[in-house]
Coordinates of C-alpha atoms and ligand atoms in Angstrom, one line a residue:
M1 CA 0.0 0.0 0.0
C2 CA 1.2 3.6 0.5
G3 CA 0.7 6.2 -2.1
I4 CA 3.4 8.1 -4.0
V5 CA 3.3 11.2 -6.1
G6 CA 5.8 13.3 -8.0
Y7 CA 5.7 16.6 -9.9
I8 CA 8.1 18.3 -12.2
G9 CA 7.2 21.5 -14.1
E10 CA 7.0 25.2 -13.8
N11 CA 4.5 25.6 -11.0
G12 CA 5.0 25.2 -7.3
A13 CA 5.2 21.4 -6.6
S14 CA 3.7 21.4 -3.1
P15 CA 0.0 22.1 -4.0
M16 CA 0.0 19.3 -6.6
L17 CA 1.8 16.9 -4.2
L18 CA -0.6 17.6 -1.4
D19 CA -3.6 17.4 -3.7
G20 CA -2.4 14.2 -5.2
L21 CA -1.7 12.6 -1.8
K22 CA -5.2 13.4 -0.7
K23 CA -6.5 11.4 -3.6
L24 CA -4.2 8.5 -2.6
E25 CA -5.0 8.6 1.1
Y26 CA -7.1 5.5 0.6
R27 CA -3.8 3.6 0.2
G28 CA -2.6 4.4 3.7
Y29 CA -2.9 7.2 6.1
D30 CA -0.7 6.9 9.1
S31 CA 2.0 9.4 8.1
A32 CA 2.8 11.6 5.2
G33 CA 5.5 13.8 3.8
I34 CA 6.8 15.7 0.8
A35 CA 10.2 16.7 -0.5
V36 CA 10.8 19.7 -2.8
Y37 CA 14.0 21.0 -4.5
Q38 CA 14.8 24.3 -3.0
N39 CA 17.9 26.5 -2.6
G40 CA 20.2 23.9 -4.0
G41 CA 19.0 21.2 -1.7
V42 CA 15.9 19.0 -1.1
Q43 CA 13.6 20.2 1.7
V44 CA 11.7 17.4 3.4
V45 CA 8.6 18.0 5.6
K46 CA 7.0 14.9 7.0
T47 CA 4.8 13.9 10.0
K48 CA 2.9 11.2 11.7
G49 CA -0.8 11.4 10.9
R50 CA -2.8 12.3 7.9
I51 CA -2.4 14.7 5.0
A52 CA -4.3 17.3 7.0
D53 CA -1.6 17.1 9.7
L54 CA 1.1 17.5 7.1
E55 CA -0.7 20.6 5.7
Q56 CA -0.9 22.0 9.2
K57 CA 2.8 21.4 9.7
L58 CA 3.6 23.0 6.4
S59 CA 1.4 26.1 7.2
K60 CA 3.6 26.7 10.3
Q61 CA 6.8 27.2 8.3
S62 CA 8.0 29.1 5.3
P63 CA 6.4 27.7 2.2
L64 CA 8.1 25.2 -0.1
V65 CA 8.2 27.0 -3.4
G66 CA 10.3 24.6 -5.6
T67 CA 8.9 23.2 -8.8
V68 CA 10.1 19.6 -8.5
G69 CA 9.1 17.3 -5.7
I70 CA 7.9 13.9 -4.5
G71 CA 5.4 12.9 -1.8
H72 CA 4.2 9.9 0.1
T73 CA 1.3 8.8 2.3
R74 CA 2.2 5.7 4.4
W75 CA 0.7 2.5 5.6
A76 CA 3.3 1.3 8.0
T77 CA 5.0 -2.1 7.4
H78 CA 8.5 -1.7 8.9
G79 CA 8.5 0.5 12.0
A80 CA 5.6 2.3 13.7
P81 CA 4.0 5.4 12.2
T82 CA 6.3 8.1 13.5
D83 CA 7.8 11.2 12.0
A84 CA 11.2 9.4 11.6
N85 CA 9.7 6.5 9.8
A86 CA 7.5 8.7 7.5
H87 CA 8.7 9.1 3.9
P88 CA 10.5 10.7 2.1
H89 CA 13.8 9.3 3.3
K90 CA 17.3 10.6 2.5
G91 CA 20.1 8.5 1.2
G92 CA 23.8 9.2 1.5
D93 CA 24.5 12.6 3.0
G94 CA 21.2 13.9 1.8
R95 CA 22.2 13.7 -1.9
I96 CA 19.3 11.3 -2.5
T97 CA 15.6 11.7 -1.4
L98 CA 13.3 8.8 -2.0
V99 CA 9.7 7.6 -1.5
H100 CA 8.7 4.0 -1.8
N101 CA 5.5 1.8 -1.8
G102 CA 6.1 -1.9 -1.2
I103 CA 8.4 -4.1 0.8
I104 CA 12.1 -4.7 0.4
E105 CA 12.5 -8.3 1.5
N106 CA 16.2 -8.5 1.8
Y107 CA 16.5 -5.2 3.6
I108 CA 18.3 -6.7 6.7
E109 CA 21.3 -8.0 4.7
L110 CA 21.4 -4.8 2.6
K111 CA 21.3 -2.7 5.8
S112 CA 24.2 -4.5 7.3
M113 CA 26.2 -4.2 4.0
L114 CA 25.4 -0.5 3.9
E115 CA 26.3 0.0 7.6
T116 CA 29.6 -1.6 7.0
A117 CA 30.1 0.8 4.1
G118 CA 29.5 3.7 6.5
Y119 CA 25.9 4.6 6.0
R120 CA 23.9 5.7 9.1
F121 CA 20.2 4.9 9.5
L122 CA 17.7 7.2 11.1
S123 CA 14.5 5.1 10.8
E124 CA 13.3 1.5 11.2
T125 CA 12.1 1.3 7.6
D126 CA 13.1 -0.9 4.7
T127 CA 12.8 2.2 2.6
E128 CA 15.8 3.9 4.1
V129 CA 17.8 0.9 2.8
L130 CA 16.6 1.7 -0.7
A131 CA 17.6 5.4 -0.3
H132 CA 21.1 4.6 0.9
L133 CA 21.5 1.8 -1.7
F134 CA 20.6 4.2 -4.4
D135 CA 23.3 6.6 -3.2
Y136 CA 25.8 3.7 -2.9
Y137 CA 25.4 2.9 -6.6
Y138 CA 24.9 6.4 -7.9
K139 CA 28.0 7.9 -9.5
D140 CA 26.7 10.3 -12.1
D141 CA 24.0 8.4 -13.9
L142 CA 20.5 8.0 -12.4
L143 CA 19.4 5.3 -14.8
E144 CA 22.4 3.2 -14.1
A145 CA 22.0 3.5 -10.3
M146 CA 18.3 2.6 -10.6
Q147 CA 19.2 -0.5 -12.6
K148 CA 21.7 -1.6 -10.0
V149 CA 19.3 -1.0 -7.2
M150 CA 16.7 -3.1 -9.1
R151 CA 19.1 -5.9 -9.6
T152 CA 20.0 -5.9 -5.9
V153 CA 16.7 -5.7 -4.1
R154 CA 14.1 -8.4 -3.6
G155 CA 10.5 -7.6 -3.0
S156 CA 8.0 -5.1 -4.3
Y157 CA 8.4 -1.4 -5.0
A158 CA 7.2 1.6 -6.7
T159 CA 9.8 4.2 -6.0
A160 CA 10.6 7.8 -7.0
V161 CA 14.0 9.4 -6.4
L162 CA 15.4 12.9 -6.4
S163 CA 19.1 13.7 -6.4
T164 CA 20.6 17.0 -5.6
D165 CA 23.1 16.3 -8.4
A166 CA 20.3 16.2 -11.0
P167 CA 17.7 18.8 -10.0
D168 CA 15.9 18.7 -13.3
C169 CA 14.9 15.1 -13.1
I170 CA 12.8 12.6 -11.1
I171 CA 13.6 8.9 -11.7
A172 CA 11.1 6.2 -10.8
A173 CA 10.6 2.5 -11.2
K174 CA 8.2 -0.2 -10.3
K175 CA 7.8 -3.9 -9.5
D176 CA 4.6 -5.4 -8.1
S177 CA 3.3 -2.0 -6.9
P178 CA 1.5 0.3 -9.2
L179 CA 2.9 3.4 -10.7
I180 CA 1.6 5.7 -13.4
V181 CA 2.9 8.8 -15.2
G182 CA 0.7 11.8 -16.1
K183 CA 1.8 13.7 -19.2
G184 CA 1.2 17.4 -19.0
D185 CA 2.2 20.5 -21.0
G186 CA 5.6 21.7 -19.7
E187 CA 5.0 19.6 -16.6
N188 CA 4.8 15.9 -15.8
F189 CA 3.4 13.9 -12.9
L190 CA 3.9 10.6 -11.2
A191 CA 1.5 8.7 -9.0
S192 CA 0.4 5.4 -7.6
D193 CA -3.0 5.8 -9.1
I194 CA -4.7 7.9 -11.8
P195 CA -7.1 10.0 -9.6
A196 CA -4.1 11.7 -8.2
V197 CA -3.3 13.3 -11.6
L198 CA -6.7 13.6 -13.1
K199 CA -7.1 17.3 -12.1
Y200 CA -4.1 18.1 -14.3
T201 CA -4.1 15.6 -17.2
R202 CA -6.0 12.8 -18.8
E203 CA -3.0 11.4 -20.6
C204 CA -1.3 8.7 -18.7
Y205 CA 1.3 6.0 -19.1
L206 CA 0.9 2.8 -17.0
L207 CA 4.2 1.4 -16.0
E208 CA 4.7 -2.4 -16.1
D209 CA 6.9 -4.4 -13.8
G210 CA 10.6 -3.7 -14.3
E211 CA 10.1 -0.5 -16.1
I212 CA 12.0 2.7 -15.3
V213 CA 10.9 6.3 -16.1
L214 CA 13.0 9.4 -16.2
L215 CA 10.8 12.5 -15.9
K216 CA 11.8 16.0 -16.9
K217 CA 9.5 19.0 -17.1
D218 CA 9.4 18.7 -20.9
G219 CA 10.2 15.0 -21.5
I220 CA 9.4 11.5 -20.4
S221 CA 11.7 8.6 -21.2
F222 CA 11.0 5.0 -20.4
F223 CA 13.6 2.2 -20.0
D224 CA 13.5 -1.5 -19.3
R225 CA 15.4 -3.0 -16.5
D226 CA 18.5 -3.3 -18.7
G227 CA 18.4 0.4 -19.6
A228 CA 17.1 -0.1 -23.1
P229 CA 14.7 2.7 -24.2
L230 CA 11.0 1.8 -24.4
K231 CA 8.2 3.2 -26.4
K232 CA 4.9 3.2 -24.4
E233 CA 1.4 3.9 -25.5
I234 CA -0.6 6.7 -23.9
Y235 CA -3.7 5.6 -21.9
R236 CA -6.4 8.3 -22.2
V237 CA -8.6 8.5 -19.1
T238 CA -12.3 8.8 -20.0
W239 CA -13.9 8.7 -16.6
D240 CA -14.6 11.7 -14.4
A241 CA -12.9 12.9 -11.3
E242 CA -16.1 14.2 -9.7
A243 CA -17.4 10.6 -9.3
A244 CA -14.8 10.4 -6.5
E245 CA -16.2 13.4 -4.5
K246 CA -18.5 13.2 -1.5
G247 CA -21.3 15.0 -3.2
G248 CA -23.0 16.3 0.0
Y249 CA -22.9 13.0 1.9
A250 CA -21.4 12.9 5.4
H251 CA -19.2 10.0 4.4
F252 CA -18.0 8.3 1.2
M253 CA -19.4 5.0 2.7
K254 CA -22.8 6.5 3.0
K255 CA -22.7 7.8 -0.5
E256 CA -21.4 4.5 -1.9
I257 CA -24.1 2.5 0.0
A258 CA -26.7 4.7 -1.7
E259 CA -25.0 4.3 -5.1
Q260 CA -25.5 0.5 -5.1
P261 CA -28.7 0.4 -7.2
K262 CA -26.8 2.4 -9.9
A263 CA -23.6 0.3 -9.6
V264 CA -25.6 -2.9 -10.0
R265 CA -27.7 -1.5 -12.9
D266 CA -24.6 -0.1 -14.7
T267 CA -22.9 -3.5 -14.3
L268 CA -25.8 -5.5 -15.4
S269 CA -27.6 -3.6 -18.1
P270 CA -25.0 -3.6 -20.9
R271 CA -24.8 -7.4 -20.4
L272 CA -28.6 -8.0 -20.5
Q273 CA -29.9 -7.7 -24.0
D274 CA -33.3 -8.7 -25.2
G275 CA -33.7 -11.4 -22.6
K276 CA -30.2 -12.8 -23.2
I277 CA -27.0 -12.7 -21.1
T278 CA -24.1 -11.4 -23.2
I279 CA -20.6 -11.2 -21.8
P280 CA -18.5 -10.2 -24.8
E281 CA -15.4 -9.8 -22.6
L282 CA -15.4 -13.5 -21.9
H283 CA -13.4 -15.4 -24.5
L284 CA -14.6 -18.9 -23.5
T285 CA -16.6 -20.8 -26.1
E286 CA -19.5 -22.9 -25.1
E287 CA -17.2 -25.9 -25.7
D288 CA -14.6 -24.4 -23.4
I289 CA -17.2 -23.9 -20.7
R290 CA -18.5 -27.5 -21.0
A291 CA -14.9 -28.6 -20.6
I292 CA -14.3 -26.8 -17.3
G293 CA -13.4 -29.3 -14.7
K294 CA -13.2 -26.8 -11.8
I295 CA -13.7 -23.1 -11.3
H296 CA -11.0 -21.7 -8.9
I297 CA -12.0 -18.4 -7.3
V298 CA -9.4 -16.4 -5.6
A299 CA -9.7 -13.0 -3.8
C300 CA -9.1 -11.2 -0.5
G301 CA -11.3 -9.5 2.0
S302 CA -14.8 -8.7 0.9
A303 CA -14.1 -9.9 -2.6
W304 CA -13.4 -13.3 -1.1
H305 CA -16.9 -13.2 0.4
V306 CA -18.2 -12.6 -3.1
G307 CA -16.2 -15.7 -4.1
M308 CA -17.8 -17.6 -1.2
A309 CA -21.3 -16.7 -2.5
A310 CA -20.1 -17.5 -6.0
K311 CA -19.2 -21.1 -5.0
Y312 CA -22.8 -21.8 -4.0
I313 CA -24.1 -20.0 -7.1
F314 CA -21.9 -21.6 -9.7
E315 CA -22.4 -25.1 -8.4
A316 CA -26.2 -24.7 -8.0
A317 CA -26.8 -22.9 -11.3
A318 CA -24.2 -24.5 -13.6
G319 CA -23.3 -27.7 -11.9
I320 CA -19.6 -26.9 -12.2
S321 CA -17.4 -27.7 -9.3
C322 CA -16.0 -24.6 -7.7
E323 CA -13.5 -23.9 -5.0
T324 CA -13.0 -20.5 -3.4
D325 CA -9.6 -19.7 -1.9
L326 CA -8.1 -16.8 -0.1
A327 CA -5.5 -15.5 -2.5
S328 CA -2.8 -15.4 0.2
E329 CA -3.3 -19.2 0.7
F330 CA -3.8 -20.1 -2.9
R331 CA -0.5 -18.6 -4.0
Y332 CA 1.5 -20.7 -1.7
R333 CA -0.4 -24.0 -1.4
D334 CA 0.6 -25.4 -4.8
P335 CA -3.0 -25.7 -6.0
I336 CA -3.9 -28.5 -8.4
I337 CA -5.1 -27.0 -11.6
R338 CA -6.1 -29.3 -14.4
K339 CA -6.5 -28.8 -18.1
G340 CA -9.7 -26.9 -18.8
D341 CA -9.9 -25.4 -15.3
I342 CA -10.5 -21.7 -15.1
C343 CA -9.5 -19.2 -12.4
I344 CA -11.7 -16.2 -11.6
V345 CA -10.0 -13.5 -9.6
I346 CA -12.1 -10.8 -7.9
S347 CA -10.7 -7.5 -6.9
Q348 CA -12.1 -4.0 -6.6
S349 CA -8.7 -2.3 -6.9
G350 CA -7.1 -4.7 -9.3
E351 CA -3.9 -4.2 -7.4
T352 CA -4.1 -6.4 -4.3
A353 CA -0.7 -8.1 -4.1
D354 CA -1.9 -11.5 -3.0
T355 CA -4.7 -11.6 -5.6
L356 CA -2.2 -10.6 -8.3
A357 CA 0.2 -13.3 -7.2
A358 CA -2.6 -15.9 -7.2
L359 CA -3.6 -14.8 -10.7
R360 CA 0.0 -15.3 -11.9
E361 CA 0.1 -18.7 -10.2
A362 CA -3.1 -19.8 -11.9
K363 CA -1.8 -18.6 -15.2
R364 CA 1.5 -20.3 -14.7
K365 CA -0.3 -23.5 -14.1
G366 CA -2.3 -23.2 -17.3
A367 CA -5.7 -22.0 -16.1
H368 CA -7.7 -19.6 -18.3
T369 CA -7.9 -16.5 -16.1
V370 CA -10.9 -14.2 -15.8
S371 CA -10.8 -11.2 -13.6
V372 CA -13.7 -9.2 -12.1
V373 CA -12.2 -5.8 -11.5
N374 CA -13.5 -2.3 -10.8
V375 CA -10.4 -0.2 -11.5
V376 CA -9.9 0.1 -15.3
A377 CA -6.5 -0.8 -16.6
S378 CA -5.3 -1.9 -13.2
T379 CA -2.6 -4.6 -13.1
I380 CA -4.9 -7.6 -12.5
A381 CA -7.1 -6.3 -15.3
R382 CA -4.2 -6.1 -17.6
E383 CA -2.7 -9.4 -16.7
S384 CA -5.7 -11.6 -16.8
D385 CA -6.8 -13.4 -20.0
D386 CA -10.3 -11.8 -19.8
V387 CA -11.5 -8.9 -17.7
I388 CA -15.1 -8.2 -16.8
Y389 CA -15.3 -4.8 -15.3
T390 CA -17.7 -4.0 -12.5
L391 CA -19.0 -0.6 -13.4
A392 CA -19.3 0.7 -9.9
G393 CA -17.3 3.9 -10.5
P394 CA -14.5 5.0 -8.1
E395 CA -15.0 3.6 -4.6
I396 CA -13.2 5.7 -1.9
A397 CA -14.4 4.4 1.5
V398 CA -12.0 1.8 2.7
A399 CA -14.8 -0.6 3.5
T400 CA -16.2 -1.7 0.2
T401 CA -20.0 -1.6 -0.5
K402 CA -20.9 -0.7 -4.1
A403 CA -18.0 -2.6 -5.6
F404 CA -19.0 -5.7 -3.6
S405 CA -22.6 -5.4 -4.9
A406 CA -21.3 -5.0 -8.5
Q407 CA -19.1 -8.0 -8.1
L408 CA -22.1 -10.1 -7.0
A409 CA -23.9 -8.9 -10.1
V410 CA -21.0 -10.2 -12.3
V411 CA -21.2 -13.5 -10.5
Y412 CA -24.9 -13.9 -11.4
L413 CA -24.1 -13.1 -15.0
L414 CA -21.3 -15.6 -15.2
A415 CA -23.3 -18.3 -13.4
L416 CA -26.2 -17.9 -15.9
H417 CA -23.9 -17.7 -18.8
F418 CA -22.2 -21.0 -17.7
A419 CA -25.6 -22.6 -17.0
K420 CA -26.7 -21.8 -20.5
A421 CA -23.5 -23.3 -22.0
V422 CA -23.9 -26.5 -20.1
G423 CA -27.6 -26.8 -21.0
R424 CA -29.0 -26.0 -17.6
L425 CA -30.8 -22.8 -18.7
S426 CA -33.5 -22.9 -21.3
P427 CA -34.1 -19.8 -23.5
E428 CA -37.4 -19.2 -21.6
S429 CA -35.6 -19.4 -18.2
E430 CA -33.0 -17.1 -19.5
V431 CA -35.6 -14.5 -20.3
E432 CA -37.1 -14.9 -16.9
K433 CA -33.7 -14.6 -15.1
C434 CA -32.8 -11.5 -17.2
A435 CA -36.0 -9.9 -16.0
Q436 CA -35.2 -10.8 -12.4
L437 CA -31.7 -9.3 -12.8
S438 CA -33.2 -6.1 -14.3
A439 CA -35.5 -5.8 -11.3
L440 CA -32.6 -6.2 -8.8
P441 CA -31.5 -2.6 -8.6
E442 CA -35.0 -1.5 -7.6
K443 CA -35.2 -4.1 -4.9
I444 CA -31.8 -2.9 -3.6
E445 CA -33.1 0.6 -3.7
S446 CA -36.1 -0.4 -1.6
L447 CA -33.8 -1.7 1.1
L448 CA -32.1 1.6 1.6
A449 CA -35.3 2.6 3.3
L450 CA -34.2 0.4 6.2
E451 CA -31.8 3.1 7.2
E452 CA -33.8 4.3 10.2
D453 CA -34.4 0.8 11.6
M454 CA -30.7 -0.1 11.3
A455 CA -29.7 3.2 12.9
A456 CA -32.0 2.5 15.8
L457 CA -30.6 -1.0 16.2
A458 CA -27.1 0.5 16.1
K459 CA -28.0 2.8 19.0
Q460 CA -29.1 -0.2 21.0
F461 CA -26.1 -2.3 20.3
A462 CA -23.3 0.2 20.0
A463 CA -21.7 -0.8 23.3
A464 CA -21.5 -4.5 22.4
K465 CA -18.2 -6.2 22.9
N466 CA -18.8 -9.1 20.6
V467 CA -21.3 -9.6 17.8
F468 CA -21.9 -12.9 16.1
F469 CA -23.3 -13.5 12.6
I470 CA -24.8 -16.8 11.6
G471 CA -26.3 -18.2 8.4
R472 CA -26.4 -21.2 6.1
G473 CA -25.4 -21.4 2.4
L474 CA -25.6 -18.1 0.7
D475 CA -26.8 -16.6 4.0
Y476 CA -23.5 -17.7 5.5
A477 CA -21.5 -16.0 2.8
I478 CA -23.3 -12.8 3.5
S479 CA -22.9 -13.2 7.2
L480 CA -19.1 -13.2 6.6
E481 CA -19.5 -9.9 4.9
G482 CA -21.8 -8.4 7.5
S483 CA -19.4 -9.4 10.2
L484 CA -16.3 -8.0 8.4
K485 CA -18.1 -4.7 7.7
L486 CA -19.0 -4.4 11.3
K487 CA -15.5 -5.2 12.8
E488 CA -13.5 -3.2 10.2
I489 CA -15.3 0.1 10.8
S490 CA -16.7 -0.1 14.3
Y491 CA -13.8 -2.0 16.0
I492 CA -16.3 -4.4 17.7
H493 CA -15.1 -8.0 17.7
S494 CA -17.2 -10.0 15.4
E495 CA -17.2 -13.5 13.9
A496 CA -19.4 -15.1 11.3
Y497 CA -20.2 -18.8 11.6
A498 CA -22.0 -21.3 9.4
A499 CA -25.1 -21.7 11.6
G500 CA -24.7 -25.4 11.7
E501 CA -21.1 -25.1 12.9
L502 CA -22.0 -22.9 15.9
K503 CA -22.4 -25.7 18.3
H504 CA -18.8 -27.0 17.7
G505 CA -17.3 -24.3 19.8
T506 CA -18.5 -20.8 19.2
I507 CA -21.7 -21.3 21.1
S508 CA -19.7 -21.3 24.3
L509 CA -19.1 -17.6 23.7
I510 CA -22.8 -16.8 23.8
E511 CA -23.8 -15.1 27.0
P512 CA -26.9 -13.3 28.1
G513 CA -27.1 -10.1 26.0
T514 CA -24.7 -11.2 23.2
P515 CA -26.0 -9.8 19.9
V516 CA -26.4 -12.5 17.2
V517 CA -27.3 -11.4 13.7
A518 CA -29.0 -14.4 12.1
V519 CA -29.4 -14.3 8.3
A520 CA -32.2 -16.7 7.5
T521 CA -33.4 -15.9 4.1
D522 CA -32.8 -19.3 2.5
E523 CA -36.2 -20.8 2.4
D524 CA -34.9 -24.3 1.9
L525 CA -32.8 -24.0 5.1
F526 CA -35.1 -21.7 7.1
E527 CA -36.2 -24.3 9.6
K528 CA -32.6 -25.4 10.2
T529 CA -31.5 -21.8 10.8
L530 CA -34.5 -21.1 13.0
G531 CA -33.3 -24.1 15.1
N532 CA -29.9 -22.4 15.5
I533 CA -31.7 -19.1 16.4
K534 CA -33.5 -21.0 19.2
E535 CA -30.3 -22.4 20.4
V536 CA -28.6 -19.1 20.9
R537 CA -31.7 -17.5 22.3
A538 CA -31.9 -20.2 24.9
R539 CA -28.5 -19.1 26.0
G540 CA -29.5 -15.5 26.4
A541 CA -28.5 -14.1 23.0
N542 CA -30.1 -10.9 21.7
V543 CA -31.1 -12.0 18.2
I544 CA -31.5 -9.8 15.2
A545 CA -33.0 -12.0 12.5
L546 CA -32.9 -11.1 8.8
V547 CA -35.7 -13.0 7.0
S548 CA -37.4 -12.8 3.7
G549 CA -41.1 -12.8 3.1
E550 CA -43.6 -13.3 5.9
H551 CA -42.2 -15.7 8.5
Q552 CA -44.1 -14.1 11.4
E553 CA -43.2 -17.1 13.6
V554 CA -39.6 -15.8 13.8
R555 CA -40.8 -13.0 16.1
E556 CA -41.3 -15.5 18.8
F557 CA -37.6 -16.3 18.9
A558 CA -35.8 -13.1 17.7
D559 CA -35.7 -9.8 19.5
Y560 CA -35.7 -7.9 16.3
V561 CA -36.8 -9.0 12.8
I562 CA -35.6 -7.3 9.6
Y563 CA -37.7 -8.3 6.6
V564 CA -36.0 -8.2 3.2
P565 CA -38.0 -8.6 -0.1
K566 CA -38.5 -12.1 -1.5
A567 CA -36.2 -12.9 -4.4
D568 CA -34.8 -15.7 -6.5
K569 CA -32.5 -17.6 -4.1
M570 CA -29.4 -16.8 -6.2
L571 CA -30.0 -13.0 -5.8
T572 CA -30.5 -12.9 -2.0
P573 CA -26.9 -11.9 -1.2
S574 CA -27.4 -8.6 -3.0
L575 CA -30.4 -7.8 -0.8
N576 CA -29.3 -9.2 2.5
V577 CA -26.0 -7.3 2.5
I578 CA -27.6 -3.8 2.3
P579 CA -29.1 -3.7 5.9
L580 CA -25.9 -5.2 7.2
Q581 CA -23.8 -2.5 5.6
I582 CA -26.1 0.2 7.0
F583 CA -26.0 -1.4 10.5
A584 CA -22.1 -1.4 10.4
Y585 CA -22.1 2.2 9.2
Y586 CA -24.3 3.4 12.1
M587 CA -22.5 1.2 14.7
A588 CA -19.3 2.9 13.6
L589 CA -20.9 6.4 13.8
E590 CA -22.4 5.7 17.3
R591 CA -18.9 4.8 18.4
G592 CA -17.3 7.9 17.0
C593 CA -15.1 5.9 14.5
D594 CA -13.7 7.3 11.3
V595 CA -16.0 5.4 9.0
D596 CA -14.2 6.1 5.7
K597 CA -10.7 5.6 7.0
P598 CA -10.7 2.9 9.7
R599 CA -7.6 2.5 11.8
N600 CA -4.8 0.3 10.5
L601 CA -6.5 -0.4 7.2
A602 CA -6.0 0.7 3.6
K603 CA -8.2 0.3 0.6
S604 CA -5.6 -1.0 -1.8
V605 CA -3.4 -3.7 -0.2
T606 CA -0.3 -3.8 -2.4
V607 CA 1.9 -5.6 0.0
E608 CA 1.4 -9.3 0.9
Ligands
G6P1 C1 -8.8 -4.4 1.6 C2 -10.1 -3.6 1.6 C3 -11.3 -4.5 1.4 C4 -11.1 -5.4 0.2 C5 -9.8 -6.1 0.2 C6 -9.5 -6.7 -1.2 O1 -8.7 -5.1 2.7 O2 -10.2 -2.8 2.8 O3 -12.5 -3.8 1.4 O4 -12.2 -6.3 0.1 O5 -8.7 -5.2 0.4 O6 -9.3 -5.7 -2.1 P1 -9.6 -5.7 -3.6 O7 -9.2 -4.4 -4.2 O8 -8.7 -6.8 -4.2 O9 -11.0 -6.0 -3.8

């Protein structure tokens, strides 16, 4: 994670650097800093805390007026979030100034080599090793030094470097962490992600692993890791920056919850045409689909929960065996992938390090890879064989909502597409399913009206120490998501359990007053889940039940009942998740938490 920016041009660098960092704050927000060329040297201002703290620090000193600079917002990996560990870091006697996103895996051995060579370290970071190492290799050629650094370090990096010896240049490189270049007129930009430069330019270059860029105010040169010049295509950004503004809402999360009907509609409608599912991005023939032995789904966090739901959906709808893995496990467990298997990777950002590595592993083993990604032209999107974009628009709140819903929508499309190919969906049923999908955004919209009820429940339960979520089948998958949403933004301990598994341990944690959210919308399993509700109630739990349709009888066993509209079983996750998101949001508000930027988290997790 971490976000990096760079500016070289004729205007003051600081405003762009600060502005860019604000757009990248979703990547990490525990400390921040900028470095600007000034008076023959490089001035660094950095601080623990957020960009706002950095701005405050800057306002208390004479302004940085230089026209070349780099900046960083940090998510700590090596060393606590302190002023000393914040980037930029200096290398040598201050000749080098550097920012870095990623992890240098062999930093301990490099540090000892550099200490022996006389370098002194002021921080606990792996990044400072990179700064000194650059100085160590730097004679008079930035490109040569960068190549040597890249040959020496192991790990992941996007890095940008200033040298007092070459004040008209910024040199940068990347491996396994994103980096883009914005092309301006008499000025150029560098950033971890496109939104940071969108105010200034729509013409970008997307760096690939092992590429190096040398930026001057009126020139951009690309090189491969051997120093050979590269020609790169411009990527023209067509989407709007305003989509990433709060637009009157108190929080991005609130706005993004409200945007879910649109996100789902935008994702579904181009792929539903005249009662037919069409996914032109998918380059699998009907024959290929019939030959699939297994679908491997890999993802992290909430996207993994979509994968958990997808397992039930693919198997039920298409009768194709499906396994869902956490990307961080899949990448190291030497998974068995047979001829014909496909791998679906799900990722909002398209940059999650473990998911990317899992994608590469699946490709290496011969699987056809399909990614479900929200960020256009992100690394996962670029590297997978097929990419199906979720058209949710930019998602800013760290806790995902609308991207999650859009991912579910793609899962439904894929499941029905596969079902059709294997002969389990007749043309009549396809028309009916398309109609149900078209009606889904409206049903989601109707659930937004539960806001007051969920806010009232949150008032009641805000002081809880533990909250349990239970459900079976698809209700279990959505319980996982409800529980994650709650814990990540309200800091209340929460666990989700397959309701039938509860009595194998977790039930011992239920005490009088423990809140249990029971998702019981699967009609086929309703009686079973009701049985589990009775079990926790008998031990004093305060039960909030989520049921679909009538089911008045549940009132006898649950303290609170939330009714969600009836829907085709496959589509229930899209409905059930809405009240759970709203509940988590209000729980966090009640507890005075920073809803959009929960502690210790980052939206784009580009380190493993
Ligand atoms: C982080 C985010 C989660 C997200 C997960 C995977 O942990 O906070 O909301 O689900 O990363 O991210 P991705 O971008 O791959 O979907």
